[in-house]
Amino acid sequence: MALFITGDTHGALCLDYGSPDGYLTRFNTANFSDQKNLTKDDCVIICGDFGGIWDTNRRSIDESRAEKYDLDWLENKPFTTLFVPGNHENYDRLCGIKDQELLNSWYYENMPSETKQRFRQGYPRQKRYGGNVRMIRPSVCMLETGVFRLNGYTCFVYGGAESHDTEGGILKLSDYPNKAQYKRAFEEKKRAGKSFRVKGLSWWEQEIPDSLTEQLAEKALEECGWNVDFVFTHDCPSGLLEMIGADQRSSRVNEFLQTVQERLTFRQWFFGHYHKNMEFMDQRFHLLYDAIIRIE
Ligand SMILES: [Fe+2]
């Protein structure tokens, strides 16, 4: 069994010219030739912002034709894909919508009640590799926060990060009684020229793990004596921000991971989010974007 790891893929396709985004390109045989010798026992881990489950449909939660085609392509690869959730993930579709106000709003008024029920559940949740996963396909899974056993190694997983592209604010669909008023507010935001997001369509509050998730993480680490082989996260401890050259303030996720780092014994820590490939502290920390590296 082999473990490979890479950074943010932001969906199946590269939307900006020259960007290394898109798992169809990242994992094609030319760019990832090592896959020729792999089997489904071998795993490729994405350190957050997988983005393969993204679009919201007002009437259905089923995958679009394009999503289905692309996810089937990934399923047909000769390896298993595991992703840590990032900040750019549709948490409502992945893990089940929790925002009852949004579900009751005009936006979802035409969604059949049976579909709403499925929407509350998200993708099937299962125990796998010693932790909880969301099954997107038999060999494409989202890793939830916790400790996993992969290739005989103990691995701590913690997703989430604060989005940086919300300087213009976050619109809430349920704040508007109908589509016309929402559209007006949306156009006003657009004219203001600052990047903004819409809750439930392009931004999800679950991007910042809540205190229950933090407690779960600490409990899982307690159970393995605060000693793991590898750490896979989307964001990083606050102490690394300056070395990365990140210009944003330290978030709740950074602060939490800093407390973890100070207590945890680990061999190597891998993370994404900052869209660079860098190594720190004698290769103990790896920031990944498009690089695909073999861990063991
Ligand atoms: Fe990203």
mmCIF file of C-alpha atoms and ligand atoms in Angstrom:
data_model
loop_
_atom_site.group_PDB
_atom_site.id
_atom_site.type_symbol
_atom_site.label_atom_id
_atom_site.label_comp_id
_atom_site.label_asym_id
_atom_site.label_seq_id
_atom_site.Cartn_x
_atom_site.Cartn_y
_atom_site.Cartn_z
ATOM 1 C CA MET A 1 0.000 0.000 0.000
ATOM 2 C CA ALA A 2 1.324 3.434 -0.930
ATOM 3 C CA LEU A 3 0.283 6.872 0.284
ATOM 4 C CA PHE A 4 0.483 9.903 -1.976
ATOM 5 C CA ILE A 5 -0.579 13.401 -1.048
ATOM 6 C CA THR A 6 -1.380 16.623 -2.888
ATOM 7 C CA GLY A 7 -2.996 20.021 -2.282
ATOM 8 C CA ASP A 8 -6.196 21.800 -3.324
ATOM 9 C CA THR A 9 -7.831 20.662 -6.573
ATOM 10 C CA HIS A 10 -10.844 23.056 -6.574
ATOM 11 C CA GLY A 11 -13.072 20.792 -8.618
ATOM 12 C CA ALA A 12 -12.630 18.671 -11.704
ATOM 13 C CA LEU A 13 -11.619 21.294 -14.249
ATOM 14 C CA CYS A 14 -9.140 24.128 -14.319
ATOM 15 C CA LEU A 15 -11.210 27.281 -14.785
ATOM 16 C CA ASP A 16 -8.382 29.847 -14.915
ATOM 17 C CA TYR A 17 -5.708 29.731 -17.580
ATOM 18 C CA GLY A 18 -2.376 28.585 -16.154
ATOM 19 C CA SER A 19 -3.840 27.435 -12.843
ATOM 20 C CA PRO A 20 -2.898 23.951 -11.647
ATOM 21 C CA ASP A 21 -6.458 23.334 -10.454
ATOM 22 C CA GLY A 22 -8.699 20.471 -11.505
ATOM 23 C CA TYR A 23 -8.401 16.847 -10.499
ATOM 24 C CA LEU A 24 -8.890 15.669 -14.111
ATOM 25 C CA THR A 25 -5.550 17.269 -14.994
ATOM 26 C CA ARG A 26 -3.776 16.644 -11.678
ATOM 27 C CA PHE A 27 -4.470 12.909 -11.809
ATOM 28 C CA ASN A 28 -4.178 12.162 -15.501
ATOM 29 C CA THR A 29 -1.545 9.570 -16.355
ATOM 30 C CA ALA A 30 0.858 12.118 -17.838
ATOM 31 C CA ASN A 31 0.964 14.251 -14.676
ATOM 32 C CA PHE A 32 0.708 11.383 -12.209
ATOM 33 C CA SER A 33 2.522 8.514 -13.888
ATOM 34 C CA ASP A 34 3.086 6.622 -10.615
ATOM 35 C CA GLN A 35 -0.540 5.505 -10.797
ATOM 36 C CA LYS A 36 0.449 2.822 -13.329
ATOM 37 C CA ASN A 37 1.700 0.684 -10.450
ATOM 38 C CA LEU A 38 -1.137 1.420 -8.014
ATOM 39 C CA THR A 39 -4.219 -0.506 -6.882
ATOM 40 C CA LYS A 40 -7.298 0.473 -4.909
ATOM 41 C CA ASP A 41 -5.306 -0.363 -1.734
ATOM 42 C CA ASP A 42 -3.148 2.687 -2.493
ATOM 43 C CA CYS A 43 -4.438 6.102 -1.452
ATOM 44 C CA VAL A 44 -4.056 9.614 -2.792
ATOM 45 C CA ILE A 45 -4.950 12.210 -0.161
ATOM 46 C CA ILE A 46 -6.080 15.735 -1.072
ATOM 47 C CA CYS A 47 -5.393 18.302 1.672
ATOM 48 C CA GLY A 48 -8.710 20.125 1.332
ATOM 49 C CA ASP A 49 -10.611 22.152 -1.290
ATOM 50 C CA PHE A 50 -11.366 19.019 -3.291
ATOM 51 C CA GLY A 51 -14.324 20.936 -4.735
ATOM 52 C CA GLY A 52 -15.736 17.966 -6.667
ATOM 53 C CA ILE A 53 -19.116 18.391 -4.954
ATOM 54 C CA TRP A 54 -19.968 22.031 -5.447
ATOM 55 C CA ASP A 55 -23.071 23.204 -7.297
ATOM 56 C CA THR A 56 -26.345 23.678 -5.491
ATOM 57 C CA ASN A 57 -29.567 22.839 -7.290
ATOM 58 C CA ARG A 58 -32.842 24.254 -5.957
ATOM 59 C CA ARG A 59 -34.857 21.147 -6.774
ATOM 60 C CA SER A 60 -32.456 18.257 -6.491
ATOM 61 C CA ILE A 61 -29.395 17.247 -4.526
ATOM 62 C CA ASP A 62 -28.342 14.690 -7.126
ATOM 63 C CA GLU A 63 -25.024 15.126 -8.882
ATOM 64 C CA SER A 64 -25.174 17.048 -12.141
ATOM 65 C CA ARG A 65 -24.318 15.146 -15.303
ATOM 66 C CA ALA A 66 -20.857 16.740 -15.390
ATOM 67 C CA GLU A 67 -20.169 16.054 -11.698
ATOM 68 C CA LYS A 68 -21.250 12.445 -12.098
ATOM 69 C CA TYR A 69 -19.079 11.937 -15.176
ATOM 70 C CA ASP A 70 -16.023 13.474 -13.489
ATOM 71 C CA LEU A 71 -16.494 11.611 -10.188
ATOM 72 C CA ASP A 72 -16.926 8.342 -12.119
ATOM 73 C CA TRP A 73 -13.640 9.137 -13.911
ATOM 74 C CA LEU A 74 -11.973 9.459 -10.490
ATOM 75 C CA GLU A 75 -13.631 6.255 -9.278
ATOM 76 C CA ASN A 76 -12.199 4.436 -12.302
ATOM 77 C CA LYS A 77 -8.627 5.447 -11.453
ATOM 78 C CA PRO A 78 -6.417 2.642 -10.092
ATOM 79 C CA PHE A 79 -6.183 4.228 -6.620
ATOM 80 C CA THR A 80 -8.428 5.388 -3.791
ATOM 81 C CA THR A 81 -8.989 9.135 -3.381
ATOM 82 C CA LEU A 82 -9.373 10.499 0.149
ATOM 83 C CA PHE A 83 -9.933 14.169 0.749
ATOM 84 C CA VAL A 84 -9.762 16.334 3.824
ATOM 85 C CA PRO A 85 -12.560 18.933 3.666
ATOM 86 C CA GLY A 86 -11.359 22.469 3.012
ATOM 87 C CA ASN A 87 -13.168 25.804 3.024
ATOM 88 C CA HIS A 88 -14.303 25.549 -0.590
ATOM 89 C CA GLU A 89 -16.539 22.512 -0.256
ATOM 90 C CA ASN A 90 -20.327 22.262 -0.432
ATOM 91 C CA TYR A 91 -20.766 21.065 3.156
ATOM 92 C CA ASP A 92 -24.559 21.004 2.805
ATOM 93 C CA ARG A 93 -24.418 18.374 0.080
ATOM 94 C CA LEU A 94 -21.459 16.502 1.543
ATOM 95 C CA CYS A 95 -22.528 16.223 5.169
ATOM 96 C CA GLY A 96 -26.217 17.175 5.123
ATOM 97 C CA ILE A 97 -27.799 20.597 5.340
ATOM 98 C CA LYS A 98 -28.168 21.885 8.898
ATOM 99 C CA ASP A 99 -29.607 25.333 8.127
ATOM 100 C CA GLN A 100 -33.353 24.782 8.603
ATOM 101 C CA GLU A 101 -34.070 28.458 7.875
ATOM 102 C CA LEU A 102 -32.447 28.117 4.455
ATOM 103 C CA LEU A 103 -34.211 24.821 3.765
ATOM 104 C CA ASN A 104 -37.567 26.480 4.567
ATOM 105 C CA SER A 105 -36.816 29.587 2.471
ATOM 106 C CA TRP A 106 -38.169 30.496 -0.972
ATOM 107 C CA TYR A 107 -34.982 29.107 -2.462
ATOM 108 C CA TYR A 108 -35.888 25.498 -1.676
ATOM 109 C CA GLU A 109 -39.674 25.869 -1.816
ATOM 110 C CA ASN A 110 -39.972 23.610 -4.877
ATOM 111 C CA MET A 111 -37.720 20.871 -3.575
ATOM 112 C CA PRO A 112 -39.767 17.701 -2.966
ATOM 113 C CA SER A 113 -40.006 16.753 0.721
ATOM 114 C CA GLU A 114 -38.387 13.356 0.086
ATOM 115 C CA THR A 115 -35.398 15.148 -1.476
ATOM 116 C CA LYS A 116 -35.236 17.553 1.490
ATOM 117 C CA GLN A 117 -35.066 14.530 3.771
ATOM 118 C CA ARG A 118 -32.110 13.135 1.787
ATOM 119 C CA PHE A 119 -30.548 16.615 1.767
ATOM 120 C CA ARG A 120 -30.442 16.515 5.580
ATOM 121 C CA GLN A 121 -28.377 13.315 5.446
ATOM 122 C CA GLY A 122 -25.603 14.140 2.961
ATOM 123 C CA TYR A 123 -23.504 11.386 1.397
ATOM 124 C CA PRO A 124 -23.556 8.036 3.282
ATOM 125 C CA ARG A 125 -21.404 8.053 6.409
ATOM 126 C CA GLN A 126 -19.340 4.964 7.194
ATOM 127 C CA LYS A 127 -16.514 3.729 9.407
ATOM 128 C CA ARG A 128 -13.418 3.219 7.310
ATOM 129 C CA TYR A 129 -9.684 3.170 8.119
ATOM 130 C CA GLY A 130 -10.648 3.522 11.807
ATOM 131 C CA GLY A 131 -12.470 6.838 11.375
ATOM 132 C CA ASN A 132 -15.620 8.265 9.811
ATOM 133 C CA VAL A 133 -15.837 8.947 6.108
ATOM 134 C CA ARG A 134 -18.459 10.242 3.677
ATOM 135 C CA MET A 135 -18.741 7.861 0.735
ATOM 136 C CA ILE A 136 -18.850 9.785 -2.550
ATOM 137 C CA ARG A 137 -17.973 6.648 -4.494
ATOM 138 C CA PRO A 138 -16.670 3.236 -3.286
ATOM 139 C CA SER A 139 -13.124 4.614 -3.633
ATOM 140 C CA VAL A 140 -13.673 8.384 -3.340
ATOM 141 C CA CYS A 141 -14.224 9.423 0.274
ATOM 142 C CA MET A 142 -14.204 12.526 2.441
ATOM 143 C CA LEU A 143 -12.311 12.044 5.712
ATOM 144 C CA GLU A 144 -14.035 13.546 8.742
ATOM 145 C CA THR A 145 -12.088 14.925 11.684
ATOM 146 C CA GLY A 146 -10.401 12.141 13.623
ATOM 147 C CA VAL A 147 -7.596 9.612 13.683
ATOM 148 C CA PHE A 148 -7.275 7.085 10.832
ATOM 149 C CA ARG A 149 -5.044 4.064 10.207
ATOM 150 C CA LEU A 150 -3.646 4.270 6.697
ATOM 151 C CA ASN A 151 -0.967 1.920 5.449
ATOM 152 C CA GLY A 152 -0.250 0.968 9.076
ATOM 153 C CA TYR A 153 0.331 4.602 10.013
ATOM 154 C CA THR A 154 -1.649 6.622 12.517
ATOM 155 C CA CYS A 155 -2.911 9.778 10.816
ATOM 156 C CA PHE A 156 -4.717 12.758 12.334
ATOM 157 C CA VAL A 157 -7.154 14.559 10.033
ATOM 158 C CA TYR A 158 -8.642 18.013 10.622
ATOM 159 C CA GLY A 159 -10.449 19.911 7.879
ATOM 160 C CA GLY A 160 -11.629 23.463 7.412
ATOM 161 C CA ALA A 161 -10.196 26.964 7.102
ATOM 162 C CA GLU A 162 -11.510 30.503 7.024
ATOM 163 C CA SER A 163 -12.272 31.722 3.483
ATOM 164 C CA HIS A 164 -10.212 34.760 2.452
ATOM 165 C CA ASP A 165 -12.473 35.822 -0.394
ATOM 166 C CA THR A 166 -15.361 37.275 1.618
ATOM 167 C CA GLU A 167 -14.190 40.882 2.062
ATOM 168 C CA GLY A 168 -17.428 42.121 0.458
ATOM 169 C CA GLY A 169 -19.479 40.102 2.938
ATOM 170 C CA ILE A 170 -21.696 37.027 2.842
ATOM 171 C CA LEU A 171 -25.272 37.161 1.538
ATOM 172 C CA LYS A 172 -27.895 35.023 3.269
ATOM 173 C CA LEU A 173 -30.683 33.768 0.984
ATOM 174 C CA SER A 174 -33.102 33.459 3.912
ATOM 175 C CA ASP A 175 -32.728 37.215 4.616
ATOM 176 C CA TYR A 176 -34.747 37.911 1.428
ATOM 177 C CA PRO A 177 -38.442 37.017 1.087
ATOM 178 C CA ASN A 178 -38.213 36.310 -2.652
ATOM 179 C CA LYS A 179 -35.893 35.907 -5.608
ATOM 180 C CA ALA A 180 -36.357 39.490 -6.872
ATOM 181 C CA GLN A 181 -35.160 41.075 -3.621
ATOM 182 C CA TYR A 182 -32.258 38.662 -3.378
ATOM 183 C CA LYS A 183 -31.238 39.395 -6.986
ATOM 184 C CA ARG A 184 -31.276 43.137 -6.224
ATOM 185 C CA ALA A 185 -29.008 42.655 -3.217
ATOM 186 C CA PHE A 186 -26.748 40.378 -5.261
ATOM 187 C CA GLU A 187 -26.362 42.952 -8.052
ATOM 188 C CA GLU A 188 -25.616 45.692 -5.501
ATOM 189 C CA LYS A 189 -22.830 43.566 -4.008
ATOM 190 C CA LYS A 190 -21.446 42.915 -7.486
ATOM 191 C CA ARG A 191 -21.367 46.614 -8.261
ATOM 192 C CA ALA A 192 -19.463 47.287 -5.019
ATOM 193 C CA GLY A 193 -16.594 45.351 -6.608
ATOM 194 C CA LYS A 194 -15.413 43.409 -3.562
ATOM 195 C CA SER A 195 -15.404 39.625 -3.510
ATOM 196 C CA PHE A 196 -18.401 38.212 -1.680
ATOM 197 C CA ARG A 197 -20.054 34.844 -1.234
ATOM 198 C CA VAL A 198 -23.561 33.487 -0.720
ATOM 199 C CA LYS A 199 -24.292 31.240 2.239
ATOM 200 C CA GLY A 200 -25.429 27.838 0.969
ATOM 201 C CA LEU A 201 -24.398 28.543 -2.634
ATOM 202 C CA SER A 202 -20.733 29.448 -2.515
ATOM 203 C CA TRP A 203 -19.915 29.615 1.217
ATOM 204 C CA TRP A 204 -20.726 27.345 4.156
ATOM 205 C CA GLU A 205 -20.234 28.197 7.816
ATOM 206 C CA GLN A 206 -19.060 24.613 8.470
ATOM 207 C CA GLU A 207 -15.738 25.705 6.922
ATOM 208 C CA ILE A 208 -14.785 26.608 10.501
ATOM 209 C CA PRO A 209 -15.100 23.502 12.705
ATOM 210 C CA ASP A 210 -17.280 24.136 15.776
ATOM 211 C CA SER A 211 -16.349 23.475 19.407
ATOM 212 C CA LEU A 212 -17.864 19.978 19.259
ATOM 213 C CA THR A 213 -15.529 19.082 16.376
ATOM 214 C CA GLU A 214 -12.594 20.534 18.311
ATOM 215 C CA GLN A 215 -13.532 18.360 21.300
ATOM 216 C CA LEU A 216 -13.841 15.293 19.027
ATOM 217 C CA ALA A 217 -10.380 15.990 17.642
ATOM 218 C CA GLU A 218 -8.881 16.282 21.135
ATOM 219 C CA LYS A 219 -10.629 13.087 22.259
ATOM 220 C CA ALA A 220 -9.302 11.175 19.227
ATOM 221 C CA LEU A 221 -5.777 12.449 19.947
ATOM 222 C CA GLU A 222 -6.144 11.590 23.645
ATOM 223 C CA GLU A 223 -6.980 8.017 22.638
ATOM 224 C CA CYS A 224 -3.751 7.670 20.681
ATOM 225 C CA GLY A 225 -1.677 9.323 23.420
ATOM 226 C CA TRP A 226 -1.112 12.521 21.371
ATOM 227 C CA ASN A 227 1.259 10.519 19.201
ATOM 228 C CA VAL A 228 0.681 10.025 15.459
ATOM 229 C CA ASP A 229 2.779 9.415 12.374
ATOM 230 C CA PHE A 230 1.213 11.946 10.023
ATOM 231 C CA VAL A 231 -1.118 14.932 10.173
ATOM 232 C CA PHE A 232 -3.358 15.915 7.231
ATOM 233 C CA THR A 233 -5.121 19.270 7.490
ATOM 234 C CA HIS A 234 -6.376 21.976 5.172
ATOM 235 C CA ASP A 235 -5.080 24.886 7.256
ATOM 236 C CA CYS A 236 -1.974 25.106 9.448
ATOM 237 C CA PRO A 237 -0.907 26.142 12.967
ATOM 238 C CA SER A 238 -0.824 29.918 13.478
ATOM 239 C CA GLY A 239 2.948 29.839 14.063
ATOM 240 C CA LEU A 240 3.548 29.028 10.386
ATOM 241 C CA LEU A 241 1.580 31.915 8.869
ATOM 242 C CA GLU A 242 4.507 34.311 8.759
ATOM 243 C CA MET A 243 6.830 31.751 7.146
ATOM 244 C CA ILE A 244 4.211 31.083 4.447
ATOM 245 C CA GLY A 245 3.902 34.799 3.796
ATOM 246 C CA ALA A 246 0.177 34.682 4.476
ATOM 247 C CA ASP A 247 -1.253 38.145 5.008
ATOM 248 C CA GLN A 248 -4.464 37.229 6.803
ATOM 249 C CA ARG A 249 -5.007 37.211 10.548
ATOM 250 C CA SER A 250 -4.794 33.982 12.486
ATOM 251 C CA SER A 251 -8.216 32.262 12.491
ATOM 252 C CA ARG A 252 -9.898 29.967 14.981
ATOM 253 C CA VAL A 253 -8.636 27.013 12.905
ATOM 254 C CA ASN A 254 -5.035 28.287 12.989
ATOM 255 C CA GLU A 255 -5.236 28.836 16.751
ATOM 256 C CA PHE A 256 -6.681 25.382 17.368
ATOM 257 C CA LEU A 257 -4.031 23.688 15.220
ATOM 258 C CA GLN A 258 -1.337 25.642 17.072
ATOM 259 C CA THR A 259 -2.520 24.127 20.376
ATOM 260 C CA VAL A 260 -2.503 20.688 18.714
ATOM 261 C CA GLN A 261 1.021 21.176 17.383
ATOM 262 C CA GLU A 262 2.295 22.153 20.832
ATOM 263 C CA ARG A 263 1.007 18.909 22.382
ATOM 264 C CA LEU A 264 1.361 16.428 19.536
ATOM 265 C CA THR A 265 4.233 14.098 18.693
ATOM 266 C CA PHE A 266 4.237 13.558 14.911
ATOM 267 C CA ARG A 267 6.632 12.760 12.077
ATOM 268 C CA GLN A 268 5.277 14.972 9.303
ATOM 269 C CA TRP A 269 2.397 17.422 8.850
ATOM 270 C CA PHE A 270 0.830 18.058 5.418
ATOM 271 C CA PHE A 271 -1.581 20.893 4.615
ATOM 272 C CA GLY A 272 -2.994 22.927 1.702
ATOM 273 C CA HIS A 273 -5.056 26.137 1.534
ATOM 274 C CA TYR A 274 -2.258 28.612 0.683
ATOM 275 C CA HIS A 275 -1.789 27.489 -2.949
ATOM 276 C CA LYS A 276 1.978 27.061 -2.774
ATOM 277 C CA ASN A 277 4.396 24.138 -2.544
ATOM 278 C CA MET A 278 6.775 24.719 0.396
ATOM 279 C CA GLU A 279 8.575 22.825 3.151
ATOM 280 C CA PHE A 280 9.361 24.061 6.629
ATOM 281 C CA MET A 281 11.322 23.011 9.688
ATOM 282 C CA ASP A 282 13.525 20.248 8.220
ATOM 283 C CA GLN A 283 10.662 18.861 6.105
ATOM 284 C CA ARG A 284 8.396 18.251 9.096
ATOM 285 C CA PHE A 285 5.764 20.559 7.591
ATOM 286 C CA HIS A 286 4.718 20.381 3.928
ATOM 287 C CA LEU A 287 2.472 22.965 2.325
ATOM 288 C CA LEU A 288 1.117 21.461 -0.893
ATOM 289 C CA TYR A 289 -0.670 22.777 -3.952
ATOM 290 C CA ASP A 290 -0.169 20.929 -7.237
ATOM 291 C CA ALA A 291 2.819 18.823 -6.111
ATOM 292 C CA ILE A 292 1.979 15.144 -5.617
ATOM 293 C CA ILE A 293 4.411 13.500 -3.238
ATOM 294 C CA ARG A 294 4.761 9.956 -1.971
ATOM 295 C CA ILE A 295 4.754 9.782 1.797
ATOM 296 C CA GLU A 296 5.797 6.164 2.310
HETATM 297 FE FE FE B 1 -8.042 26.559 -1.955
#
